[in-house]
Coordinates of C-alpha atoms (C1' of nucleotides) in Angstrom, one line a residue:
Chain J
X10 CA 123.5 -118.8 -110.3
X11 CA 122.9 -115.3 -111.6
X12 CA 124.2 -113.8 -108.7
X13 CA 123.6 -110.1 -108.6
X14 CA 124.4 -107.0 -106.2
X15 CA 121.3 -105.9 -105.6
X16 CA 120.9 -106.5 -102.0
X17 CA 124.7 -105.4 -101.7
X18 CA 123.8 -101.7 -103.2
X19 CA 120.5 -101.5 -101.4
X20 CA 122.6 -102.4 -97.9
X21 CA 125.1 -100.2 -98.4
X22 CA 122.4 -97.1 -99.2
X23 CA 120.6 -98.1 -96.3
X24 CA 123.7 -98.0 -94.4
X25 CA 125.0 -94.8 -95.2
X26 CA 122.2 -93.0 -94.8
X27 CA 122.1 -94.3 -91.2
X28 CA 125.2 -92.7 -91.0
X29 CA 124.4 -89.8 -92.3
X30 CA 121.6 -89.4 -90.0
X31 CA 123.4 -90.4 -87.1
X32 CA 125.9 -87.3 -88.4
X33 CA 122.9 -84.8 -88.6
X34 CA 122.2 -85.1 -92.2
X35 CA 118.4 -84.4 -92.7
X36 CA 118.3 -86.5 -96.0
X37 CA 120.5 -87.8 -98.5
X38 CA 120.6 -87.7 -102.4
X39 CA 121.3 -90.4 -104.8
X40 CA 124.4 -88.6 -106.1
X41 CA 126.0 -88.4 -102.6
X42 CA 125.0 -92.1 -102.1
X43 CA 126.2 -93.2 -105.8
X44 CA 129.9 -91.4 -104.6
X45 CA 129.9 -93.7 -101.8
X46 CA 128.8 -97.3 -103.7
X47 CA 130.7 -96.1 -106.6
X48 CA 128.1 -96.4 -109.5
X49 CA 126.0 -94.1 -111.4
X50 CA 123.5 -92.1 -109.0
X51 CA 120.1 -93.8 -111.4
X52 CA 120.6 -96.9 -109.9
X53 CA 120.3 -95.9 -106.6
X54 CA 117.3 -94.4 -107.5
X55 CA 116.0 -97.4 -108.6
X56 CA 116.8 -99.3 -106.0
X57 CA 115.4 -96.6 -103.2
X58 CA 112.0 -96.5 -105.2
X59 CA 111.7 -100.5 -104.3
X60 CA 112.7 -99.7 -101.0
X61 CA 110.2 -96.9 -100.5
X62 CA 107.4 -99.3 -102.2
X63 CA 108.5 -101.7 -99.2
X64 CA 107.7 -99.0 -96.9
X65 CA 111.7 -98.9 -95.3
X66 CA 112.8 -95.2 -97.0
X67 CA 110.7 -91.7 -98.2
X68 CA 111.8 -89.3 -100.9
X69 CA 110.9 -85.8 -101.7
X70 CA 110.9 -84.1 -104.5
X71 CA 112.1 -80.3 -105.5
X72 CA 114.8 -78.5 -104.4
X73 CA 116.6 -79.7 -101.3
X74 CA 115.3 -83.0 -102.1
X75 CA 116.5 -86.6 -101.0
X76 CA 115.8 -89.5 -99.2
X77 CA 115.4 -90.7 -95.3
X78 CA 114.8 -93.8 -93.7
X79 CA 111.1 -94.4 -92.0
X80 CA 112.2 -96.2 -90.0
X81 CA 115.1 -97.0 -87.6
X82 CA 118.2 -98.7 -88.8
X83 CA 118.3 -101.3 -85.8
X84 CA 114.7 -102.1 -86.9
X85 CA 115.2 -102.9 -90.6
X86 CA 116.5 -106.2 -91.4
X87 CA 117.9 -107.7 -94.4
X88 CA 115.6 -109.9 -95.0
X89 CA 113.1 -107.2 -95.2
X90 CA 115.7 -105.5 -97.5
X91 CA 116.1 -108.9 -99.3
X92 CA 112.1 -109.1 -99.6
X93 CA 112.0 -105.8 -101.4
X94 CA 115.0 -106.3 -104.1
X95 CA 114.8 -109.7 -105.0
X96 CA 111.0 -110.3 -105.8
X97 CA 111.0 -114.4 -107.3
X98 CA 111.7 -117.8 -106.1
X99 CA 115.4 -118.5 -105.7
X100 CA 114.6 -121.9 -107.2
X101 CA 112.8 -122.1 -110.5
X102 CA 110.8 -125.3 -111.7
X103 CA 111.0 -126.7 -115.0
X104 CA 110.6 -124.2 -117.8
X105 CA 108.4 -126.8 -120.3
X106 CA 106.0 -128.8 -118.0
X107 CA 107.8 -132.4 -117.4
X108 CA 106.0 -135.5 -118.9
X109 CA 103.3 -136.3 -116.7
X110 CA 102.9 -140.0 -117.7
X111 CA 106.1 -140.8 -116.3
X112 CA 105.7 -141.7 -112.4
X113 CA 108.5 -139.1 -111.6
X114 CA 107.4 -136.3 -113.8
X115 CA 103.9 -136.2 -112.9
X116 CA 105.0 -135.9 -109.0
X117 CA 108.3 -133.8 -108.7
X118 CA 107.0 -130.4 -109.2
X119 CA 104.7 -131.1 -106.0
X120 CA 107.6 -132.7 -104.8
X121 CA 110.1 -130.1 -104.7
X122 CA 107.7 -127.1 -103.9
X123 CA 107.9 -127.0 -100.5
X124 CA 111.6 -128.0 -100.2
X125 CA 112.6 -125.0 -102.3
X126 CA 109.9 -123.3 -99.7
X127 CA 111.1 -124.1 -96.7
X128 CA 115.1 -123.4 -98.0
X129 CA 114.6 -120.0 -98.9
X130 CA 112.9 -119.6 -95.2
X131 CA 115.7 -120.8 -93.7
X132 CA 117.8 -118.3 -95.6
X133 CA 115.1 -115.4 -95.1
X134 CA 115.2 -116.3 -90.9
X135 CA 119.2 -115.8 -91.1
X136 CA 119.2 -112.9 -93.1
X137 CA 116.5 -111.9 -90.5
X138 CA 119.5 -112.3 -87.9
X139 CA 121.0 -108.6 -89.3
X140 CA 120.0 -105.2 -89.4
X141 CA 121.0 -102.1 -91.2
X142 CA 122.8 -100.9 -87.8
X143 CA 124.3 -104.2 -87.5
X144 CA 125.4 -103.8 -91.2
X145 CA 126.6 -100.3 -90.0
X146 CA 128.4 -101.0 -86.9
X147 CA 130.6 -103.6 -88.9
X148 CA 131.5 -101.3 -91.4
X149 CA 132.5 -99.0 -89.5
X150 CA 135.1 -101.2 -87.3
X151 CA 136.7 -102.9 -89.8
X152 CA 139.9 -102.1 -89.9
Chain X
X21 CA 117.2 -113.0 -108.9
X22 CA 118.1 -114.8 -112.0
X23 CA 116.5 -118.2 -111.1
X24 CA 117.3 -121.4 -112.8
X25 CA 116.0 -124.8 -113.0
X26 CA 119.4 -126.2 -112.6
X27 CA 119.1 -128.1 -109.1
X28 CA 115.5 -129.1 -110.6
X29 CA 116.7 -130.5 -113.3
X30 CA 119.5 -132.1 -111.6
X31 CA 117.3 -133.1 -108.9
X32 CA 114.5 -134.8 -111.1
X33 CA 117.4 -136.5 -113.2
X34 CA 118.5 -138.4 -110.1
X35 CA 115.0 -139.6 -109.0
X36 CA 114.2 -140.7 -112.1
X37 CA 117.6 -142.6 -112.1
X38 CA 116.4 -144.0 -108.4
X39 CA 113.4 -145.4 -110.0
X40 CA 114.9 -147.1 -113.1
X41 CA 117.3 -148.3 -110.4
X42 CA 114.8 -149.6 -108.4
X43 CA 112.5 -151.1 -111.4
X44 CA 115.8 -153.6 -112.3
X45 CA 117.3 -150.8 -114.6
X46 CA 121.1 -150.8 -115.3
X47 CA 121.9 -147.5 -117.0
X48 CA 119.6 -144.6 -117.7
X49 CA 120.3 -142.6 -121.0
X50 CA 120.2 -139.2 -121.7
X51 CA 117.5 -139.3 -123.9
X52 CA 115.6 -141.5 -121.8
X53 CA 116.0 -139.3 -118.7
X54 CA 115.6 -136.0 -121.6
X55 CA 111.8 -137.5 -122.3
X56 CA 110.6 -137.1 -118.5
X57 CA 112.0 -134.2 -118.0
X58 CA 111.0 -132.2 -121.3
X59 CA 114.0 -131.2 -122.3
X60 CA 116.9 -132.0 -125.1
X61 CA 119.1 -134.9 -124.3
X62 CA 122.4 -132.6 -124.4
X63 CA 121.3 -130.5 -121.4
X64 CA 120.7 -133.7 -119.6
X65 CA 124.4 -134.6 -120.1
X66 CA 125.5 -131.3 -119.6
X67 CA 124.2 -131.1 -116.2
X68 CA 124.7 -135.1 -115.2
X69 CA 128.8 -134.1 -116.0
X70 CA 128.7 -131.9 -113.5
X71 CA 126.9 -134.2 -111.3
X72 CA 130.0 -137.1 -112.1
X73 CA 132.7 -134.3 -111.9
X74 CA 131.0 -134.1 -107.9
X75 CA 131.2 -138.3 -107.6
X76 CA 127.4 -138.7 -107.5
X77 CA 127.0 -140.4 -110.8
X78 CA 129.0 -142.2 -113.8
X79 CA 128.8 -142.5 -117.2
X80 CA 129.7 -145.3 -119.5
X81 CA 130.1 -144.9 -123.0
X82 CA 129.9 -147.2 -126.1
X83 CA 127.3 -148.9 -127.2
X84 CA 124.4 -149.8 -124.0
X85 CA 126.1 -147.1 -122.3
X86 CA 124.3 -144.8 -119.9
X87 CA 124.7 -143.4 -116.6
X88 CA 124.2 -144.9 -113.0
X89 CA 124.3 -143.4 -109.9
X90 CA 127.2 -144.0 -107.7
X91 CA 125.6 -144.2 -104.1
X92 CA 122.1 -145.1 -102.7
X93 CA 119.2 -142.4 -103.5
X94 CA 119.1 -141.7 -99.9
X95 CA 123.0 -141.0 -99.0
X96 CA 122.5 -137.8 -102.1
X97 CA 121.1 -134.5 -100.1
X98 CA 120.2 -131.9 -102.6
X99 CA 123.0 -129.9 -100.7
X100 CA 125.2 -132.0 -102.6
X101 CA 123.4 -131.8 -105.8
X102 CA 123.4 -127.8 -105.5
X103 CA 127.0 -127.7 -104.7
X104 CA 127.5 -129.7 -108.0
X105 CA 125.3 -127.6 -109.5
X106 CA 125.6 -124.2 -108.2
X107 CA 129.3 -123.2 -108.2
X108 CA 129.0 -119.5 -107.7
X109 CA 127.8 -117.8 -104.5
X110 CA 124.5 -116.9 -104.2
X111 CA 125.2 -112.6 -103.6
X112 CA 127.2 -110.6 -105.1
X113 CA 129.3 -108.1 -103.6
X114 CA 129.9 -104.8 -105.4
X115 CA 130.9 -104.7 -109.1
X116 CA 133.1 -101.7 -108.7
X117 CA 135.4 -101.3 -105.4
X118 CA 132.9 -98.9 -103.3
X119 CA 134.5 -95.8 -102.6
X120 CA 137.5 -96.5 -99.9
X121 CA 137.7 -92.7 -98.6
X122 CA 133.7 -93.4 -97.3
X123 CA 133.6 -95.2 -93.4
X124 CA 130.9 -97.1 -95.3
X125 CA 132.4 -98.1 -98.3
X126 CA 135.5 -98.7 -96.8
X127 CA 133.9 -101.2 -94.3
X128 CA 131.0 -102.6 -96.5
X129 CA 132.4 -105.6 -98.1
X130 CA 134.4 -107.3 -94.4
X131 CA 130.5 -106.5 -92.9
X132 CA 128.5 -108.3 -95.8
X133 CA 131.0 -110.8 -96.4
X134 CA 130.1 -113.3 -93.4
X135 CA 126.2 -112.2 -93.3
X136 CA 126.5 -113.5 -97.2
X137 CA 128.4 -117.0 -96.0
X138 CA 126.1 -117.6 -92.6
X139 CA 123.0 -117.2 -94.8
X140 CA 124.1 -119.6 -97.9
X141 CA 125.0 -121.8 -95.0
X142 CA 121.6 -121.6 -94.1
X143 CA 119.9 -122.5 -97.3
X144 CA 122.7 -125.1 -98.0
X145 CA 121.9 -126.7 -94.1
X146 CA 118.0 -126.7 -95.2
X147 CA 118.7 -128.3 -98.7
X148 CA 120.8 -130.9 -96.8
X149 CA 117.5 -132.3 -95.0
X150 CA 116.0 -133.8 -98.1
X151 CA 117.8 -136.6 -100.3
X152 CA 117.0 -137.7 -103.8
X153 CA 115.4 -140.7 -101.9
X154 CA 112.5 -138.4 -100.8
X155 CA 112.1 -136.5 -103.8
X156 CA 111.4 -139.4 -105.7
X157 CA 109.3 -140.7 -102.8
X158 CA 107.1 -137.6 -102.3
X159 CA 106.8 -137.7 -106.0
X160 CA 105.3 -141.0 -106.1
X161 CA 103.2 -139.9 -103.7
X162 CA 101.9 -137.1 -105.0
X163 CA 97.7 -136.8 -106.2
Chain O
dC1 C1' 136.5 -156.0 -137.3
dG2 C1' 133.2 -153.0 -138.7
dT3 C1' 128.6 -151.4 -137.1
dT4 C1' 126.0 -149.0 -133.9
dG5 C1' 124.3 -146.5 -130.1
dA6 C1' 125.3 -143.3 -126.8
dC7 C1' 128.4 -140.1 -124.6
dG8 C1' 131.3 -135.6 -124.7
dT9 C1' 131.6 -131.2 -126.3
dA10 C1' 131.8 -127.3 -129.3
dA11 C1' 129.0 -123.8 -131.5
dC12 C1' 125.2 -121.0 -132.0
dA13 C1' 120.6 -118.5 -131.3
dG14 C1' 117.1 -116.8 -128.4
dT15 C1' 115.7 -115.1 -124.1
dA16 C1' 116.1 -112.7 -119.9
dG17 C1' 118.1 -110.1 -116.1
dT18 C1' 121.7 -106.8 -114.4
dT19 C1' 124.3 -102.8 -114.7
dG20 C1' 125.6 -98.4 -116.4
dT21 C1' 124.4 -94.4 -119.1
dT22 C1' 122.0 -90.4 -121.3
dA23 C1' 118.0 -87.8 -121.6
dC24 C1' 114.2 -85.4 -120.1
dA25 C1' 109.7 -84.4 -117.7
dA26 C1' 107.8 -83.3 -113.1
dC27 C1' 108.1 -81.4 -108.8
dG28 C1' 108.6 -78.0 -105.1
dG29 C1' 111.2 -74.9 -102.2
dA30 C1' 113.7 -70.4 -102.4
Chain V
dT11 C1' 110.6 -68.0 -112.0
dC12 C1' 114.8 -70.6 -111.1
dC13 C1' 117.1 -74.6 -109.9
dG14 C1' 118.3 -78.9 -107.9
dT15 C1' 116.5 -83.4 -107.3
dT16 C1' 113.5 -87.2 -108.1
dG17 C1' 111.0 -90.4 -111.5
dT18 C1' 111.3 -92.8 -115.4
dA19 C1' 112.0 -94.1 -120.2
dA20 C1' 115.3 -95.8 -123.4
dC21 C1' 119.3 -97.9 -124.8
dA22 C1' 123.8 -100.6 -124.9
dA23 C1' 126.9 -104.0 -123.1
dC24 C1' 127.4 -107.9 -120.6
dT25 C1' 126.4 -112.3 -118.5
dA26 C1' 123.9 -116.6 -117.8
dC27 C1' 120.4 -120.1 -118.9
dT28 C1' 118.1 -122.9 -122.2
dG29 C1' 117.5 -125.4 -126.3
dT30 C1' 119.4 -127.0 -130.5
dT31 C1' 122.4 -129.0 -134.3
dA32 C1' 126.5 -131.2 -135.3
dC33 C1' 130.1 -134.2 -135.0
dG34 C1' 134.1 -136.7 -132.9
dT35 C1' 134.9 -140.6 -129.6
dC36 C1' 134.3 -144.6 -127.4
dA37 C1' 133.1 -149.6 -126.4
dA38 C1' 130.0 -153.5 -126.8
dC39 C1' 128.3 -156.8 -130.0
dG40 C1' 127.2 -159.3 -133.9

DNA sequence: CGTTGACGTAACAGTAGTTGTTACAACGGA
DNA sequence: TCCGTTGTAACAACTACTGTTACGTCAACG
């Protein structure tokens, strides 16, 4: 699959500006969080705005600007962090509509729906399982 | 995230084989199976390849050739069929190291790392509840 | 023993998404 | 007014998926 980093990058923001929270930092800038995922501080951005259209950070703007979570890292998940990065199905159907005057073509789509369905809630409910603090914690003990 | 249609495609491929099976069928061909599904024949063979490389069907060439599925539509879970399919896993990890003098980047990858495997494991445990058997039923079923 | 039908596979184009980058307008505190 | 940061557009490079044409290879069958 095309697998991509998104919900890497947006964990690890998340993460460190727990951290730097935790530390006393009042907010945090792309640049300082592009140092620490080692990429270029516009993707960050990018990313941040999708999590501030999901409601989990806030930015301001002008001088002394940055970003801060709204809401506590033990209370963010990563499925809601999944939820905001990764809008489509994780399964696509067929591209061209399948022949529906064969038995099988006519069915499958119906068919398949809710398996893909209830898969990605099974992923979503384990992803559920970890927050941002969790996420965190690890980081921080590994050796 | 970069959906496909691969494991639909794969997935309708093998119900469609259960059904010629099951209507006295010996072999399917590609262009046969390449007509319910809408597609063009090579990606049919493309995919069924990987399917064989994974032991769930064979091919036989020649002339009357075809493929035939090697077990019973209801021992194949579609957790098989995306394993064949879907070699890669499903998140990526950071393109460039994260920055190793950061707690957070340093730690990052060992905490994502088993959140990433217990969730596939997840999706690939849901997947493994339906076979090809009840695709193919459910889409006989269907209105 | 050649014909024939289908597989196996390479090669290519078009499309789409991700990632990184530069550039610049807009904003707001000092 | 100045300056640092966000917000966003635009672009290139890369990768993967999908569809397509082309052609070599194989094995049954007349």
């Amino acid at each position: 699959m095309g697998a991509n980093s998104r919900l890497t990058i947006a964990a690890h923001a998340l993460a460190w500006m727990g951290l730097n929270e935790r530390m006393g930092g009042e907010v945090a800038t792309s640049e300082q969080i592009a140092n620490s995922v080692n990429t270029n501080p516009v993707v960050i951005r990018r990313l941040l705005g999708e999590l501030r259209e999901a409601g989990l950070v806030e930015s301001r703007r002008g001088a002394g600007a940055g970003w801060r979570l709204r809401r506590a890292p033990e209370s963010i998940s990563l499925a809601e962090v999944y939820r905001a990065v990764e809008g489509g199905p994780l399964f696509a159907l067929h591209a061209a509509a399948p022949n529906q005057r064969c038995p099988v073509g006519h069915g499958i789509r119906a068919a398949l729906t809710p398996v893909y369905e209830d898969a990605e809630a099974a992923l979503r409910a384990q992803l559920g399982r970890t927050s941002v603090a969790d996420v965190l914690g690890e980081s921080l003990s590994a050796p």
